[in-house]
CSV table of C-alpha atoms in Angstrom, one decimal:
chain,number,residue,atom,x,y,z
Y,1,UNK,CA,-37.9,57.9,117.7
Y,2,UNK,CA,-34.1,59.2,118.1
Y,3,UNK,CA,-33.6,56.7,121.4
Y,4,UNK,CA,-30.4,55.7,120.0
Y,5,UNK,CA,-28.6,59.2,119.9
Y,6,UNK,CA,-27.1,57.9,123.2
Y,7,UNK,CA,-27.2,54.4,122.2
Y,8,UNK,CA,-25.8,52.9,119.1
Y,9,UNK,CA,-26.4,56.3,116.8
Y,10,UNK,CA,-23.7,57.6,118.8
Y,11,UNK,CA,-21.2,55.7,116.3
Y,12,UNK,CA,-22.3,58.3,113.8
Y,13,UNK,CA,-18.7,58.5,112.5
Y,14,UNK,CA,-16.7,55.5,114.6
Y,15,UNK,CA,-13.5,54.9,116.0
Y,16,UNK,CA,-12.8,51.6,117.7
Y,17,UNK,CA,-11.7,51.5,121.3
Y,18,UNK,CA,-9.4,49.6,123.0
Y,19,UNK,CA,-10.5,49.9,126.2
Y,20,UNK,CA,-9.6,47.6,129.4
Y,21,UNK,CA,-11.4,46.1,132.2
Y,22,UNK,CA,-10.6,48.3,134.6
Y,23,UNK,CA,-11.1,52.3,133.5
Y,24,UNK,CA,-8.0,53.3,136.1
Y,25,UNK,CA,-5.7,51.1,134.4
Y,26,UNK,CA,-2.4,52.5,133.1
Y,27,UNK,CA,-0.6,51.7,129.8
Y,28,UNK,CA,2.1,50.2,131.8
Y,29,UNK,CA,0.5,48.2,134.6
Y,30,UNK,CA,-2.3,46.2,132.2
Y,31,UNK,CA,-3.1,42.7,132.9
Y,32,UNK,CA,-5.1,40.0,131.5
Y,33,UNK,CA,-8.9,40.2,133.7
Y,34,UNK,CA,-9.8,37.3,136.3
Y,35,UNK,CA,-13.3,36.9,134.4
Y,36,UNK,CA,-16.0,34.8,136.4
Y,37,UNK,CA,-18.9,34.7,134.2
Y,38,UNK,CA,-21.5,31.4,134.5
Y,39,UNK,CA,-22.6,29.9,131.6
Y,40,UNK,CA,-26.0,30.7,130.5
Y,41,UNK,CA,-28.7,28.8,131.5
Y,42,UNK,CA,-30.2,28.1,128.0
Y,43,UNK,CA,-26.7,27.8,126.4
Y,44,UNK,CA,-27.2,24.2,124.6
Y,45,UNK,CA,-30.7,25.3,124.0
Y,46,UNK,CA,-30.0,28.0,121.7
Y,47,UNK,CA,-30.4,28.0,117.6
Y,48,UNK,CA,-32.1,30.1,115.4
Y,49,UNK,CA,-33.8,29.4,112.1
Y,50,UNK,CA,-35.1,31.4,109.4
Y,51,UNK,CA,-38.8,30.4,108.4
Y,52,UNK,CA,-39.8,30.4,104.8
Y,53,UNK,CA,-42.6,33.0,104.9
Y,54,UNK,CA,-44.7,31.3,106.7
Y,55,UNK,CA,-48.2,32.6,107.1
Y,56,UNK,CA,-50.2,32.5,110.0
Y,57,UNK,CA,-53.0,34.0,112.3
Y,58,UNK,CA,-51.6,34.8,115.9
Y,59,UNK,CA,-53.6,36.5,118.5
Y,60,UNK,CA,-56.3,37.0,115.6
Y,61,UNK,CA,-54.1,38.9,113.7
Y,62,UNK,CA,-52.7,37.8,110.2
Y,63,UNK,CA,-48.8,38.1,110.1
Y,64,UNK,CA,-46.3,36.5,107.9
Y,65,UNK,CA,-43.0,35.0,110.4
Y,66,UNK,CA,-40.1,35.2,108.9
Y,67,UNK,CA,-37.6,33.6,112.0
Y,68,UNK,CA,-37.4,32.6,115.7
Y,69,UNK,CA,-34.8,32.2,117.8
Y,70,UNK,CA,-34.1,30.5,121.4
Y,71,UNK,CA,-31.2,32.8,123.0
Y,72,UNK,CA,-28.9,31.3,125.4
Y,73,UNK,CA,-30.5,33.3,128.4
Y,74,UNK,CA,-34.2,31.4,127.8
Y,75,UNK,CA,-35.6,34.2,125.7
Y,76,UNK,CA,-37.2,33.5,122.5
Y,77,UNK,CA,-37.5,36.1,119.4
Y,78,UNK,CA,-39.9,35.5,116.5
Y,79,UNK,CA,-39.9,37.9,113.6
Y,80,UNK,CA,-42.7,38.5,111.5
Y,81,UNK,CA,-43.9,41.0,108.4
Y,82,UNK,CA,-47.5,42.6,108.9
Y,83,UNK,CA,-49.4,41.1,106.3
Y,84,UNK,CA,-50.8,44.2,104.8
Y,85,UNK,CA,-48.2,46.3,102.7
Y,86,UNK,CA,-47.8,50.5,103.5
Y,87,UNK,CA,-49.1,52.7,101.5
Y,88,UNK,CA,-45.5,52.6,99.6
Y,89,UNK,CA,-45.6,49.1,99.1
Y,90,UNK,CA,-43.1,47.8,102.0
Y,91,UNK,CA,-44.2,45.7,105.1
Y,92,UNK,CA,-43.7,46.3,108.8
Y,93,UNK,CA,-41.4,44.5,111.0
Y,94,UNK,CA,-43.0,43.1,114.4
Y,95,UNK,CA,-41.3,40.8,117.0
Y,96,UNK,CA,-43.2,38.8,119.3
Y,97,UNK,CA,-41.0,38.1,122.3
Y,98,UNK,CA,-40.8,36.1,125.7
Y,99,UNK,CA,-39.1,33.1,127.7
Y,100,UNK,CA,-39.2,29.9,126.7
Y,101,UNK,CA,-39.2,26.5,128.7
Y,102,UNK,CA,-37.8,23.1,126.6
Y,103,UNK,CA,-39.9,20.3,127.0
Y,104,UNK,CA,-37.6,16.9,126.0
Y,105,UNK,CA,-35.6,17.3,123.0
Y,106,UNK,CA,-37.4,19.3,120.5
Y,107,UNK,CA,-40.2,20.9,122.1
Y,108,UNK,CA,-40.5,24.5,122.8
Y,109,UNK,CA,-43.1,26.0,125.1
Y,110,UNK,CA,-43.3,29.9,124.5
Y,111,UNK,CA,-44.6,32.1,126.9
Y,112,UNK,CA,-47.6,34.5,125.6
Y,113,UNK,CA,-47.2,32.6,122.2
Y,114,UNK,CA,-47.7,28.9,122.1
Y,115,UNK,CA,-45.6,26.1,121.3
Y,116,UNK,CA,-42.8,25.5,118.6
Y,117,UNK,CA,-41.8,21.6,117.6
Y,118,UNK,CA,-39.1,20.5,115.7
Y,119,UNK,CA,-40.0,17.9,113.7
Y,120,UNK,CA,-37.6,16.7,110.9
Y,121,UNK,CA,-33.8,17.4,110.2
Y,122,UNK,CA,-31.9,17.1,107.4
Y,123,UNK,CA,-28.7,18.8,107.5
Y,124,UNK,CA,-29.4,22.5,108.0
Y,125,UNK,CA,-32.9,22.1,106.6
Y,126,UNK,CA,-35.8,21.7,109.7
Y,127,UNK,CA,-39.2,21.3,109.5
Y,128,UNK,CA,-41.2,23.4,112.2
Y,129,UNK,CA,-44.5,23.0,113.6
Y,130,UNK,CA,-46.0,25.6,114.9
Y,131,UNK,CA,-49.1,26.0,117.4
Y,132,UNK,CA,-50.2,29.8,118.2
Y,133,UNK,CA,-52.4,29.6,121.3
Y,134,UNK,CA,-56.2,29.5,120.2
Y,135,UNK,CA,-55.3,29.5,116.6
Y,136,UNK,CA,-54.6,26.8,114.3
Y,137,UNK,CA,-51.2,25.0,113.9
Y,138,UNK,CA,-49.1,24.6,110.7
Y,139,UNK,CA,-46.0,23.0,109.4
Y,140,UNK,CA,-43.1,25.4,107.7
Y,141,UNK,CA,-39.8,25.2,106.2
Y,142,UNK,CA,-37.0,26.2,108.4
Y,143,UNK,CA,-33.4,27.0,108.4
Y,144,UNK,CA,-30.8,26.5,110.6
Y,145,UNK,CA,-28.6,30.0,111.1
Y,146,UNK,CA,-24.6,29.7,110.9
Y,147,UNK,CA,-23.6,30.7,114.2
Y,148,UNK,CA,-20.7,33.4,115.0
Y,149,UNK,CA,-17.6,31.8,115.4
Y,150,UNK,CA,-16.6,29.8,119.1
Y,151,UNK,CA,-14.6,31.5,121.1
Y,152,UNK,CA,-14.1,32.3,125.1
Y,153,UNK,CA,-15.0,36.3,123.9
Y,154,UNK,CA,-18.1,34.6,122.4
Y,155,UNK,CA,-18.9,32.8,125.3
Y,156,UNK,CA,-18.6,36.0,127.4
Y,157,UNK,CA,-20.5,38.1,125.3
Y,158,UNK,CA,-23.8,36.1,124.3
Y,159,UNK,CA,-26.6,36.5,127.3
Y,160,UNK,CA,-28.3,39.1,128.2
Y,161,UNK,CA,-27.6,41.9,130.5
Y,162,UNK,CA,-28.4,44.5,132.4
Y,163,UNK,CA,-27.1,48.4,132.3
Y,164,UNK,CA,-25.7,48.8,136.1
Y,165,UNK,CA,-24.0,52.0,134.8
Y,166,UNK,CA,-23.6,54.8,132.2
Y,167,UNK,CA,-20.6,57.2,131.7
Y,168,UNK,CA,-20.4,59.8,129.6
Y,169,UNK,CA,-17.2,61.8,128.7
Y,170,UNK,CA,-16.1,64.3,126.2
Y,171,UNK,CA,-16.6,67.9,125.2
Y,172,UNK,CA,-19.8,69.7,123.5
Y,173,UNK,CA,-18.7,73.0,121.1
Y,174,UNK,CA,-21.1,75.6,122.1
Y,175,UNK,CA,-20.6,79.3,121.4
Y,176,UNK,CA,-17.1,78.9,119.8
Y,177,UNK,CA,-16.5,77.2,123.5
Y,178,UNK,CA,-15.5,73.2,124.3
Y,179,UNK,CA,-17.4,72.3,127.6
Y,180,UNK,CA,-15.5,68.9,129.1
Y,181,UNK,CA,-18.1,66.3,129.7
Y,182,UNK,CA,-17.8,63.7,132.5
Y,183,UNK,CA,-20.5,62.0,134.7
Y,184,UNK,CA,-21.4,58.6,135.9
Y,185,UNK,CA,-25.3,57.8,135.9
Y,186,UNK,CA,-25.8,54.6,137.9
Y,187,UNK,CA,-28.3,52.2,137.6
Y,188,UNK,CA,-30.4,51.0,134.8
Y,189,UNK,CA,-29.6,53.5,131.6
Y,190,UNK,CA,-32.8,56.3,131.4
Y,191,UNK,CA,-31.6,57.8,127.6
Y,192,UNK,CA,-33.6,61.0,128.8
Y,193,UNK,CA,-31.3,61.6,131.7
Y,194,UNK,CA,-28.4,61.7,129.4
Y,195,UNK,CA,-30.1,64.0,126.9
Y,196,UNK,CA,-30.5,66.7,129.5
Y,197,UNK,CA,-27.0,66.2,131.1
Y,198,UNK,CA,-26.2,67.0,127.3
Y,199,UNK,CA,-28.2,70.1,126.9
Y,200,UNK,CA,-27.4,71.1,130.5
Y,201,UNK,CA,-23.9,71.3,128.7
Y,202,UNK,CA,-24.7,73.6,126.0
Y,203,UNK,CA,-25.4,70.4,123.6
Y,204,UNK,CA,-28.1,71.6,120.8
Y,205,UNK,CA,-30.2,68.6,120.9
Y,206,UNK,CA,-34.4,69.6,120.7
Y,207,UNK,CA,-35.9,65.8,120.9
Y,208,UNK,CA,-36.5,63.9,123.9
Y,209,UNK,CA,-37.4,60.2,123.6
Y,210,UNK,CA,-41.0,59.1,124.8
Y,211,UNK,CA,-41.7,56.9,127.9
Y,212,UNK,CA,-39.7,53.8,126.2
Y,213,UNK,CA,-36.2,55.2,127.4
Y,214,UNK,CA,-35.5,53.6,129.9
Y,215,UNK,CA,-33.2,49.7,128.6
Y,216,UNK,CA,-34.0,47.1,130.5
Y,217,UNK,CA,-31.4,44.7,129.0
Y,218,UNK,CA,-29.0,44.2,126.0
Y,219,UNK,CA,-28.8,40.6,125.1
Y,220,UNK,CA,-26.4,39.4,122.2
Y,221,UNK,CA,-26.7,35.6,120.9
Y,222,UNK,CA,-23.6,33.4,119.1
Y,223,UNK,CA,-26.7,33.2,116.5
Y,224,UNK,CA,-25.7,37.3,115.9
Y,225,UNK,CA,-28.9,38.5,117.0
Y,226,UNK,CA,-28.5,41.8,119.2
Y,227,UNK,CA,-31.8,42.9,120.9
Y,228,UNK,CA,-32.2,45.7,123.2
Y,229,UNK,CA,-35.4,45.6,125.6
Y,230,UNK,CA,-36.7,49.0,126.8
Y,231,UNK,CA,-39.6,49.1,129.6
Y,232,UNK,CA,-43.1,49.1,128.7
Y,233,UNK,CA,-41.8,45.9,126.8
Y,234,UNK,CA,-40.9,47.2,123.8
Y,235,UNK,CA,-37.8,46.3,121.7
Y,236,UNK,CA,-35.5,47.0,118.8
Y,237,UNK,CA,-33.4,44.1,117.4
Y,238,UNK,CA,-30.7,44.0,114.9
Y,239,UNK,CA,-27.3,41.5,114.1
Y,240,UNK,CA,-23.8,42.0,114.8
Y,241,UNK,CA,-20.7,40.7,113.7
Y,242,UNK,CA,-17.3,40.4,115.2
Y,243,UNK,CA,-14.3,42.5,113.6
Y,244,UNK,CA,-11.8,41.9,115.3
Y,245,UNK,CA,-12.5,39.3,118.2
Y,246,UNK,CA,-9.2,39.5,119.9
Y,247,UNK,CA,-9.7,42.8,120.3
Y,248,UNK,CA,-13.1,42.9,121.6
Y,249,UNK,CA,-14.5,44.8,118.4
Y,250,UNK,CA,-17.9,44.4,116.9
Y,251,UNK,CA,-20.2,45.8,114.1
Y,252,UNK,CA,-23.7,45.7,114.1
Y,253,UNK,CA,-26.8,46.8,111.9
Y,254,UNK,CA,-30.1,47.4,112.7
Y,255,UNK,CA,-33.4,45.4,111.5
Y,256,UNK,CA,-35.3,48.4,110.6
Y,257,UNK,CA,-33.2,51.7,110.5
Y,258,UNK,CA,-36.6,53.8,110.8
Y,259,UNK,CA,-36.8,52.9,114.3
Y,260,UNK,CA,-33.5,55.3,115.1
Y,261,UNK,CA,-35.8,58.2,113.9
Y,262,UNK,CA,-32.2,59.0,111.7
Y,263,UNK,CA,-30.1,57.4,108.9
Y,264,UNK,CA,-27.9,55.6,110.8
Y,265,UNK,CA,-27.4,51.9,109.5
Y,266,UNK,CA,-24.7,50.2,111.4
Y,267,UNK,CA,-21.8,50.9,113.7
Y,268,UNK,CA,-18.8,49.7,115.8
Y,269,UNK,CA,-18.2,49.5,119.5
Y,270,UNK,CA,-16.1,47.8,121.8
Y,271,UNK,CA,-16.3,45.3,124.4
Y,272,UNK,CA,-14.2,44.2,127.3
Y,273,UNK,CA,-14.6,41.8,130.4
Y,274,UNK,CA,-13.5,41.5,134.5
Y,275,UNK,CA,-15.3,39.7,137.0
Y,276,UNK,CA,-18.8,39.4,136.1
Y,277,UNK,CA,-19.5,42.3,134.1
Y,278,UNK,CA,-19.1,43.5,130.4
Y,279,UNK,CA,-17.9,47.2,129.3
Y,280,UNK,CA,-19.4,48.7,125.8
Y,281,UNK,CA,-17.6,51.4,124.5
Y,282,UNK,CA,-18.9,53.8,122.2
Y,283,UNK,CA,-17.4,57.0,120.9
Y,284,UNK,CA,-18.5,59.7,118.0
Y,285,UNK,CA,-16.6,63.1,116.8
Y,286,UNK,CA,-19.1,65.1,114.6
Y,287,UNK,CA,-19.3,68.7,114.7
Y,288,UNK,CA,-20.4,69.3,117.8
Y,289,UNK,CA,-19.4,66.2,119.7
Y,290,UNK,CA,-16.6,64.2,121.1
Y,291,UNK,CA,-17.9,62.0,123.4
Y,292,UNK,CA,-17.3,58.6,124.9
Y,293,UNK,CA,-20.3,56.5,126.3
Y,294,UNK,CA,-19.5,53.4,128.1
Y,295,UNK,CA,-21.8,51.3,129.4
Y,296,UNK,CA,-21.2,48.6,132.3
Y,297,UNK,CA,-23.1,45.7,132.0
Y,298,UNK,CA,-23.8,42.9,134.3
């Protein structure tokens, strides 16, 4: 699938952004945002372990979970390998994803899953009990993952959100010509919609994306987990990192490249905060491109 060619994949070759809250303002009339953004529901709820290969049987299937994590916005994300190896000897990533509700202290009721415990504690080191609905239970391992450093930019940034708009800006070289790019598509972000305002441009792109185009939210976590969730509940998930958190500059990388349907590893982009919503900036220059996608999130 090439769903990210107007996502993340857009960073083919990156440049970071400094981009303000406000698109009109002017280099000489920039202030510092009013930024009114609650804190997350699930805030003091949040951690994320990795789980020491554990085995298990979930939903009559045999799987292998590798991590979970409880965002900040009441979301939880296991990770598991299919037990059976491909034909060339590697395993396939799965996620099984939902809301969660914590019951007490340590006990975690997942929805469409079961129930997670946390048992024991010594230091970083956790001991997990684990209860798939209508399956056996089992005890694992678990580690506790560093967070990404505190910070009011952190604090901002980790819950998850919703694509109220999408601009895209730039020229496409067609015919020895540069056609000027520049439209805003509001609402949630349909990745097909910008494809064909791209070819409608003279933009030699031949692939459309299948029904999942259409993002339903972006969540990031202070755990470094960024997930994106597409309709017909289906996800891709990958980490990211802060490079310069002053500046509102982040890398990321994704879980399993394959899923890009291209080569593309990692990436930069920018983010930048007013009221109660977030701007990502992305921008590419190959040899057809120079565009700018910025997404407004809320």
């Amino acid at each position: 699938m090439k769903k990210y060619f107007f996502l993340m994949a857009l960073v083919a070759v990156p440049l970071l952004l400094i981009s303000c809250g406000d698109d009109d303002e002017t280099e000489g009339n920039q202030s510092t945002p009013t930024v009114n953004l609650p804190v997350p529901n699930h805030k003091n709820d949040a951690v994320k372990f990795t789980v020491d290969n554990a085995a298990a049987r979930v939903n009559g299937k045999l799987v292998t979970i590798t991590g979970v994590e409880f965002t900040e916005s009441g979301n939880y994300i296991m990770t598991y390998r299919e037990a059976a190896a491909t034909r060339d000897g590697s395993f396939n990533l799965g996620y099984y994803m939902g809301t969660y509700l914590l019951s007490g202290d340590s006990e975690y009721k997942l929805s469409d899953f079961g129930t997670i415990i946390i048992k024991g504690k010594s230091g970083n080191d956790y001991v997990l009990l684990i209860r798939p609905a209508s399956e056996d239970e089992f005890e694992t391992p678990a580690t506790k993952w560093n967070d990404i450093a505190a910070g009011t930019e952190t604090d901002y940034l980790c819950r998850e959100w919703t694509v109220t708009n999408t601009r895209i800006i730039g020229t496409v070289k067609t015919n020895g010509k540069e056609v000027k790019l520049g439209r805003d598509f509001p609402g949630k972000c349909d990745l097909n919609q910008l494809i064909d305002y791209a070819i409608e441009n003279g933009a030699n792109i031949t692939d459309h994306i299948d029904d999942n185009s259409i993002i339903q939210g972006i969540n990031f976590t202070q755990a470094g987990t960024y997930c994106i969730r597409f309709n017909r509940s289906t996800y891709d998930v990958g980490t990211w990192r802060w490079s310069d958190m002053t500046k509102g500059t982040l890398t990321y990388t994704w879980d399993d490249p394959a899923v890009m349907g291209n080569p593309l590893e990692s990436g930069y982009a920018q983010v930048a905060f007013a009221n109660n919503q977030c701007k990502l900036t992305l921008k590419t220059i190959v040899s057809e491109f120079d565009i700018q996608v910025i997404y407004t999130l809320q």
